[in-house]
CSV table of C-alpha atoms in Angstrom, one decimal:
chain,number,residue,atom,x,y,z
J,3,UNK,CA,15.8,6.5,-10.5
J,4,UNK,CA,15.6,2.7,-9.7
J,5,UNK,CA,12.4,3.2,-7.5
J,6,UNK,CA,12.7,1.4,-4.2
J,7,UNK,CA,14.8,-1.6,-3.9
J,8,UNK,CA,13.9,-5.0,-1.7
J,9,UNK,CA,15.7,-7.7,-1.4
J,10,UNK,CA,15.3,-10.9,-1.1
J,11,UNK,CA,12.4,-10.9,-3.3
J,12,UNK,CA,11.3,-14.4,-2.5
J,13,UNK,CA,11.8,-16.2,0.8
J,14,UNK,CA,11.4,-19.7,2.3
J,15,UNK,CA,12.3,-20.7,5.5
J,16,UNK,CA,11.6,-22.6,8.3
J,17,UNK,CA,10.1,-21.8,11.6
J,18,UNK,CA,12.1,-20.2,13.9
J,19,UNK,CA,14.5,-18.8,11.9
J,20,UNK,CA,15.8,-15.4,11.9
J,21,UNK,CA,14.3,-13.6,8.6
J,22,UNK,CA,15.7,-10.0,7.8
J,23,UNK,CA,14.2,-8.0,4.8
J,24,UNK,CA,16.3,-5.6,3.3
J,25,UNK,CA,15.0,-2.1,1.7
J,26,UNK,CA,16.7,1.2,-0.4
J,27,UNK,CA,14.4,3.9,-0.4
J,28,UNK,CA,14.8,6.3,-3.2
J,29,UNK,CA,17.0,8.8,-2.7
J,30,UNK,CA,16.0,12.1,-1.3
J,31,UNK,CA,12.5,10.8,0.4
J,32,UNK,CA,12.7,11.1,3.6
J,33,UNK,CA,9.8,9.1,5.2
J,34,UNK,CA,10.1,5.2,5.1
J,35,UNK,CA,7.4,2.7,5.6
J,36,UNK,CA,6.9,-1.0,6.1
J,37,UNK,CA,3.6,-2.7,5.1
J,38,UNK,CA,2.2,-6.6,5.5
J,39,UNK,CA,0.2,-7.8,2.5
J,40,UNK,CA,-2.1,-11.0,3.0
J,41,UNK,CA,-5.1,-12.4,1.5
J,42,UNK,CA,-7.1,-12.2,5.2
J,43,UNK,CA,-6.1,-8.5,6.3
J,44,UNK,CA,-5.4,-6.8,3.0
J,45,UNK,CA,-2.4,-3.9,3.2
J,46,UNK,CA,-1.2,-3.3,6.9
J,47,UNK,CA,1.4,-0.3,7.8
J,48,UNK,CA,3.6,-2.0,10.3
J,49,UNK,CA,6.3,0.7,11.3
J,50,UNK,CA,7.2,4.1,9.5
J,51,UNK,CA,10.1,5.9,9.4
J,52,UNK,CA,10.5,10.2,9.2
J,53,UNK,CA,14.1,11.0,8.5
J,54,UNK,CA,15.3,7.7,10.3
J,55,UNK,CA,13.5,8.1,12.7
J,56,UNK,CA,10.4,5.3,13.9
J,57,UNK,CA,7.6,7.5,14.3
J,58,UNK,CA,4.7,5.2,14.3
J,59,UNK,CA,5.4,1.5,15.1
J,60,UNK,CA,2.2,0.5,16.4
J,61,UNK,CA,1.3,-1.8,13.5
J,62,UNK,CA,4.2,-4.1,14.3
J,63,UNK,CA,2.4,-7.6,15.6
J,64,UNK,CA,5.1,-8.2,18.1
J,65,UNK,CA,8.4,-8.2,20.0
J,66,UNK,CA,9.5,-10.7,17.5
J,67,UNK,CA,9.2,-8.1,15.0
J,68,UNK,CA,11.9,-5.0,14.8
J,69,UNK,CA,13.0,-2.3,12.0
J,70,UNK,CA,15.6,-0.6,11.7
J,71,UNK,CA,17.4,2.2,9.7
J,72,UNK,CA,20.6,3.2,10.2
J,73,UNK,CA,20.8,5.5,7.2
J,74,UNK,CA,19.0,7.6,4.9
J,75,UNK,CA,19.5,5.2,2.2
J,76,UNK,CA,18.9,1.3,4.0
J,77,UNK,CA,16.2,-0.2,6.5
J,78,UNK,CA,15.6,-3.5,7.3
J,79,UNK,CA,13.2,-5.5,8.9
J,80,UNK,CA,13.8,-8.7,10.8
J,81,UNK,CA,11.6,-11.2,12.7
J,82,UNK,CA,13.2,-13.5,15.0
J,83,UNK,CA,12.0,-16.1,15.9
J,84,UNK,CA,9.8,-16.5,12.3
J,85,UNK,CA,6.4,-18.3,12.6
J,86,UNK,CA,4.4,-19.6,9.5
J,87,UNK,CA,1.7,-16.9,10.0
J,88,UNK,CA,3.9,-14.4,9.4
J,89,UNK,CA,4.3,-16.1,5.8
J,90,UNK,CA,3.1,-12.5,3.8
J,91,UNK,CA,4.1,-10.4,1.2
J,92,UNK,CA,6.3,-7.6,2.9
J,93,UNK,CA,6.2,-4.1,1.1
J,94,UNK,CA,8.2,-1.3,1.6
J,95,UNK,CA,7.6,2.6,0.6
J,96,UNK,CA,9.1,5.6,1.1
J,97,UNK,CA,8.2,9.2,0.2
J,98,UNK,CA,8.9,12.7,0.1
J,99,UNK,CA,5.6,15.0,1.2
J,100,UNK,CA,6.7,18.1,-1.0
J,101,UNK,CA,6.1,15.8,-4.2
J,102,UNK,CA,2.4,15.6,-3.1
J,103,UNK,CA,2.2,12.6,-0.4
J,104,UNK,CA,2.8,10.3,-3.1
J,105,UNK,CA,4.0,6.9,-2.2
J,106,UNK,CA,6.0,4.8,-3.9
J,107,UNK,CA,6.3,0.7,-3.4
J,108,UNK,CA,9.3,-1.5,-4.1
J,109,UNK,CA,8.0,-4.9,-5.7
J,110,UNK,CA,8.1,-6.7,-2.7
J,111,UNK,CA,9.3,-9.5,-0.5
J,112,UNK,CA,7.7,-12.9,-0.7
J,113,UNK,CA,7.9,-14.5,2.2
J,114,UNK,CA,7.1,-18.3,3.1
J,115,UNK,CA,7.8,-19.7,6.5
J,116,UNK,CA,7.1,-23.4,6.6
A,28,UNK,CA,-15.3,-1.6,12.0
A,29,UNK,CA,-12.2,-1.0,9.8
A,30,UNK,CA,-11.5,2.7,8.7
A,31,UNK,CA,-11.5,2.4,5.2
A,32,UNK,CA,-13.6,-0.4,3.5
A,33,UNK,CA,-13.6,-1.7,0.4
A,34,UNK,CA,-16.0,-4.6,-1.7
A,35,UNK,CA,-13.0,-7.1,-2.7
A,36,UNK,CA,-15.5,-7.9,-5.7
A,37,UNK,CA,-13.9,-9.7,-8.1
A,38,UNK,CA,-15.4,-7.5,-10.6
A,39,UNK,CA,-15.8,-8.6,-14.3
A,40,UNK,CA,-16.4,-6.5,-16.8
A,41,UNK,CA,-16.3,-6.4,-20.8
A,42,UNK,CA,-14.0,-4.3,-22.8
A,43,UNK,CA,-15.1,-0.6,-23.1
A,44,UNK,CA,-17.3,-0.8,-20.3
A,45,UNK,CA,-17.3,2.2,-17.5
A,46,UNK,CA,-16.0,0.8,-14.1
A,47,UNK,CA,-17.4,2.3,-10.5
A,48,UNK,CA,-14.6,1.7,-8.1
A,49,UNK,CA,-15.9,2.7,-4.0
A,50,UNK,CA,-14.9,2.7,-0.6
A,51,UNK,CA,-16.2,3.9,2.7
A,52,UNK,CA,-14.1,5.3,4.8
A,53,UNK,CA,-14.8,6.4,8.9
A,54,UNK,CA,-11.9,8.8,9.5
A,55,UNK,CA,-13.5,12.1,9.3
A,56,UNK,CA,-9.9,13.6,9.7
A,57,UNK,CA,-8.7,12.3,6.4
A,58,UNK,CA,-7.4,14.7,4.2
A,59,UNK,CA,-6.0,13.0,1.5
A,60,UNK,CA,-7.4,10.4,-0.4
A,61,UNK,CA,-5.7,7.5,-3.2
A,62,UNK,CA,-5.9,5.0,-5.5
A,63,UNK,CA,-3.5,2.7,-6.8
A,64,UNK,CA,-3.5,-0.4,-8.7
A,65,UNK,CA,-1.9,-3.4,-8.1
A,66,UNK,CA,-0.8,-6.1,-10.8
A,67,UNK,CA,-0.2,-9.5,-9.7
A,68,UNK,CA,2.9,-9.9,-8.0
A,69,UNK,CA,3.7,-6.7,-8.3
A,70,UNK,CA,3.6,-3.4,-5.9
A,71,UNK,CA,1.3,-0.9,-5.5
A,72,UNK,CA,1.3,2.2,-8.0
A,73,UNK,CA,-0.4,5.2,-7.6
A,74,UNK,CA,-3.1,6.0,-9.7
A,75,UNK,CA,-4.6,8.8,-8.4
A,76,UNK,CA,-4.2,11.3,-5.3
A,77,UNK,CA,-7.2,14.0,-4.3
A,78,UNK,CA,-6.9,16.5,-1.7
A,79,UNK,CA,-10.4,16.6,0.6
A,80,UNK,CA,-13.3,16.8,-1.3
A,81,UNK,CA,-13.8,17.2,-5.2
A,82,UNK,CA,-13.1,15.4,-8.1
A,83,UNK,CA,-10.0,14.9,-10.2
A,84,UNK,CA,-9.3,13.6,-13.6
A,85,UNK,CA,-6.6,12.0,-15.6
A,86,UNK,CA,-6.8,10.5,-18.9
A,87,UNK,CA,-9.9,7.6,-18.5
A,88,UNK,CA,-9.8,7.9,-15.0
A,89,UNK,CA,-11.9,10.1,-12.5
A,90,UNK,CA,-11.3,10.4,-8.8
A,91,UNK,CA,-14.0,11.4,-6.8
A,92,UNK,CA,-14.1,12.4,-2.9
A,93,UNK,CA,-17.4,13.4,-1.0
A,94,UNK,CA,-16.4,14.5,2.8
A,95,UNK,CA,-19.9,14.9,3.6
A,96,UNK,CA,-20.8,11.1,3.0
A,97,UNK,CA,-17.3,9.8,3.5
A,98,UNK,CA,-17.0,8.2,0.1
A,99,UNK,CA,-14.6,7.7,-2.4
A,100,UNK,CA,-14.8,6.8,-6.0
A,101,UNK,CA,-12.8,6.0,-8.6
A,102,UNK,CA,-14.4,6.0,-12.4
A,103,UNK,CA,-12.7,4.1,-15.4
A,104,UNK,CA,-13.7,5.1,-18.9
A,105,UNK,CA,-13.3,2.9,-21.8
A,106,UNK,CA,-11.7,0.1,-20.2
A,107,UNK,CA,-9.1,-1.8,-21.1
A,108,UNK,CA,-8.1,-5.8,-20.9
A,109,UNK,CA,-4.6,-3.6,-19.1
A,110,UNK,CA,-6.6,-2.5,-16.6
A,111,UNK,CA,-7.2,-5.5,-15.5
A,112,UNK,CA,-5.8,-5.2,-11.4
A,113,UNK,CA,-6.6,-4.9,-7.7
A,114,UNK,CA,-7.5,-1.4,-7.0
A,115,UNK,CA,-6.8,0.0,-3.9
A,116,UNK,CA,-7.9,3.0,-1.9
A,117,UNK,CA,-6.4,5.0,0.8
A,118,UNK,CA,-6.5,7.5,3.3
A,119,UNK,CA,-4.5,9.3,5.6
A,120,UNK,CA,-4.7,12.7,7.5
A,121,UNK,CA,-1.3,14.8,6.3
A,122,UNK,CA,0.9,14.9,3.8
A,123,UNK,CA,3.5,12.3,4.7
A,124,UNK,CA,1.8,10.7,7.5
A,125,UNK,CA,0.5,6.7,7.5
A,126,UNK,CA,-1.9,5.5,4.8
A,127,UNK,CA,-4.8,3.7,5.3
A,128,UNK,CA,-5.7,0.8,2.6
A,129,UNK,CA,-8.9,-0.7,1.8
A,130,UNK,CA,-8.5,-4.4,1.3
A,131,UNK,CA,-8.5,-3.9,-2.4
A,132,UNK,CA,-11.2,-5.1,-5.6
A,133,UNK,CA,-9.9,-7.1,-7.7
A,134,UNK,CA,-10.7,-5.6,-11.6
A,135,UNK,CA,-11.0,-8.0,-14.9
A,136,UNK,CA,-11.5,-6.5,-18.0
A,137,UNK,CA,-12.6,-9.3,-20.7
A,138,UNK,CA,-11.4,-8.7,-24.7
């Protein structure tokens, strides 16, 4: 399997653009998950996703922040308008409980807002 | 107070050396406890995964969990100039549900 798949993988843009990460899960897990990566608040869960289904979006910052996944096999998350402290490393994961709550990251979306 | 914390370090060590890995965590409903690694610029991999309280080995590595204390180890035996990485722990209360991460110590093993 390819493991899970982001894209872009790096990012610049200005502020107040529209940014929209991209993410394929591997196939067959069934829960989904965003996380933020900085230097200041370490690995934060933004939104997570059961069967494509949002289950827990409590982590998202802001209205400016929404996810989405319209099938088992794409999600994406999107801030509009983009501000430069949202500038992070965007990670997403996805899992399938029977294989023992084991997680598994894609490599990652660098993203720079200037 | 954060639910799971975690010295950033750095922490420098020589080759061959044992490494002590902790975290504190305040969650007394976690049930399932990581570690993974983290190269630079890459994702986080899982290392190791414990259910509640116990130990757990693999190869040079050693997971330990004490409920009663709320604290989590991670032992590295022998180590490695590979090894070098940000560890990170984790916890979270079913299988499935939301981890928790520690902000992460960052490991360098020196030749």
């Amino acid at each position: 399997d390819a493991g899970v798949i982001q894209s872009p993988r790096h990012e610049v843009t200005e502020m107040g653009q529209e940014v929209t990460l991209r993410c394929k899960p591997i196939s067959g897990h069934d829960y989904l998950f965003w996380y933020r990566q900085t230097m200041m608040r370490g690995l934060e869960l933004l939104i997570y996703f059961n069967n494509n289904v949002p289950i827990d979006d409590s982590g998202m910052p802001e209205d400016r922040f929404s996810a989405k996944m319209p099938n088992a096999s794409f999600s994406t998350l999107k801030i509009q308008p983009s501000e430069p402290r949202d500038s992070a490393v965007y990670f997403c994961a996805s899992s399938f409980p029977a294989e023992g709550n084991t997680i598994y990251f894609g490599e990652g979306s660098w993203l720079t807002v200037v | 107070q954060k639910e799971v914390e975690q010295d950033p370090g750095p922490l420098s060590v020589p080759e061959g050396a044992i490494v002590s890995l902790n975290c504190t965590y305040s969650n007394s409903a976690f049930q399932y406890f990581m570690w993974y690694r983290q190269y630079s610029r890459k994702g986080p991999e899982l290392l190791m995964y414990t259910y509640s309280s116990g130990n757990k080995e693999d190869g040079r590595f050693t997971a330990q969990v004490d409920k009663s204390s709320k604290y989590i180890s991670l032992f590295i035996r022998d180590s490695q100039p590979s090894d070098s990485a940000t560890y990170l722990c984790a916890g979270c209360l079913t299988s499935g549900s939301r981890l928790t991460f520690g902000e992460g110590t960052q490991l360098t093993v020196n030749p």
